[in-house]
Coordinates of C-alpha atoms in Angstrom, one line a residue:
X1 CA 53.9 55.3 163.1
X2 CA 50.9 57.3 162.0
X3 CA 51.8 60.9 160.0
X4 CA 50.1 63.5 162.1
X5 CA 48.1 65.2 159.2
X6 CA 45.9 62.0 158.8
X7 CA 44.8 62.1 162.5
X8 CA 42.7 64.3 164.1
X9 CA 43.9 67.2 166.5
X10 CA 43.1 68.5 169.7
X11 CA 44.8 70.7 171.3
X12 CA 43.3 72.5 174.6
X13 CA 45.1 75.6 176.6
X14 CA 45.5 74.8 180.3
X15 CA 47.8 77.5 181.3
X16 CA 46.1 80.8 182.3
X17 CA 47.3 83.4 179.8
X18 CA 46.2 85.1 177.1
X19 CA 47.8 84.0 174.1
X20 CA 47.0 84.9 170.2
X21 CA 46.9 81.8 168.2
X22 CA 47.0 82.4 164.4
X23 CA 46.6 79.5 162.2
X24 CA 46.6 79.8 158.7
X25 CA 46.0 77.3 155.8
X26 CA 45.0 77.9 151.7
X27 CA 42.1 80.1 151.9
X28 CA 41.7 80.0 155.9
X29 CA 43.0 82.3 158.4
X30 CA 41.5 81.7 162.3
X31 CA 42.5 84.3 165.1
X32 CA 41.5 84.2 168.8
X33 CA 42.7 85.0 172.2
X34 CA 43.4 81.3 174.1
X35 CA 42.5 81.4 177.3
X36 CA 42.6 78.9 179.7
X37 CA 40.3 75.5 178.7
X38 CA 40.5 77.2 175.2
X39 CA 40.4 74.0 172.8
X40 CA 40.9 73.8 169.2
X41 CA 40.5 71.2 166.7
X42 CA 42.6 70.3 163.4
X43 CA 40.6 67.6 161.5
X44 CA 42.0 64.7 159.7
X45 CA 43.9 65.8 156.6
X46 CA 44.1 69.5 157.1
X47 CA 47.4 71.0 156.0
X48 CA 47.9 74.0 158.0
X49 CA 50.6 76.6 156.7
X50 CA 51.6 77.8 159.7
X51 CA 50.3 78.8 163.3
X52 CA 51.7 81.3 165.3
X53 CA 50.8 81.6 168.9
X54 CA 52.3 84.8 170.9
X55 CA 53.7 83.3 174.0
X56 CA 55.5 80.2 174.8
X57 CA 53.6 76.8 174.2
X58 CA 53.8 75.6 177.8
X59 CA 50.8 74.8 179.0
X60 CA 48.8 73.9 176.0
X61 CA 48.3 70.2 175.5
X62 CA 48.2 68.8 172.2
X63 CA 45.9 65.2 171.3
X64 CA 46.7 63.1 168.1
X65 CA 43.9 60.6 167.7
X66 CA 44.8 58.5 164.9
X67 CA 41.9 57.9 162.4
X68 CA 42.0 54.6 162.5
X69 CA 40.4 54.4 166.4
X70 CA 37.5 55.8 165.0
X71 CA 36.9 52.7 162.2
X72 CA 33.3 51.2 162.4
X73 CA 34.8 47.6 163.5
X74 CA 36.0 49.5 166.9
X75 CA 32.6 50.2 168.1
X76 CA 31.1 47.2 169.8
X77 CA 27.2 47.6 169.7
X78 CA 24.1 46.3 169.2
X79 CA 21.0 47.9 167.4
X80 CA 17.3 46.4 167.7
X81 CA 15.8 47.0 164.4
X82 CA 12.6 48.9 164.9
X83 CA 9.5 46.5 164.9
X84 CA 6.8 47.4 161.9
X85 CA 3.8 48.8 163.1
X86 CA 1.1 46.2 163.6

């Protein structure tokens, strides 16, 4: 199994409280009042120090998308090269 800090993070609020969420990481600190459909993102690698939310974390939904779904060979298409100008 992946280790969470090397995929990427979603988590979205579907509850309809107001909650403060306080994350903090080295030389970061993000504040805001999550509402309902409030999503935040934790990008690969980011080693947060702590977050603190105010309430009770029913209702928010948290997303791991591991890294490796997002590798050029996973995307299937096909680019024309652009013609030269005659």
């Amino acid at each position: 199994m992946e280790d969470p800090q090397s995929d990427i993070r979603i988590c979205v609020d579907s509850a309809a409280m107001n909650r403060l969420v306080t994350r903090r990481a080295p030389g970061i600190e993000s504040r805001i009042i999550a509402r309902r459909g409030t999503v935040w993102l934790s990008p690969p690698g980011l080693q947060e120090g702590s977050v603190d939310i105010a309430e009770d974390m029913t209702g928010i939904v948290h997303i791991y998308l591991p890294l490796s779904h997002f590798s050029p060979g996973n995307f299937d298409f096909n680019i024309d090269q652009p013609q030269s100008a005659r």
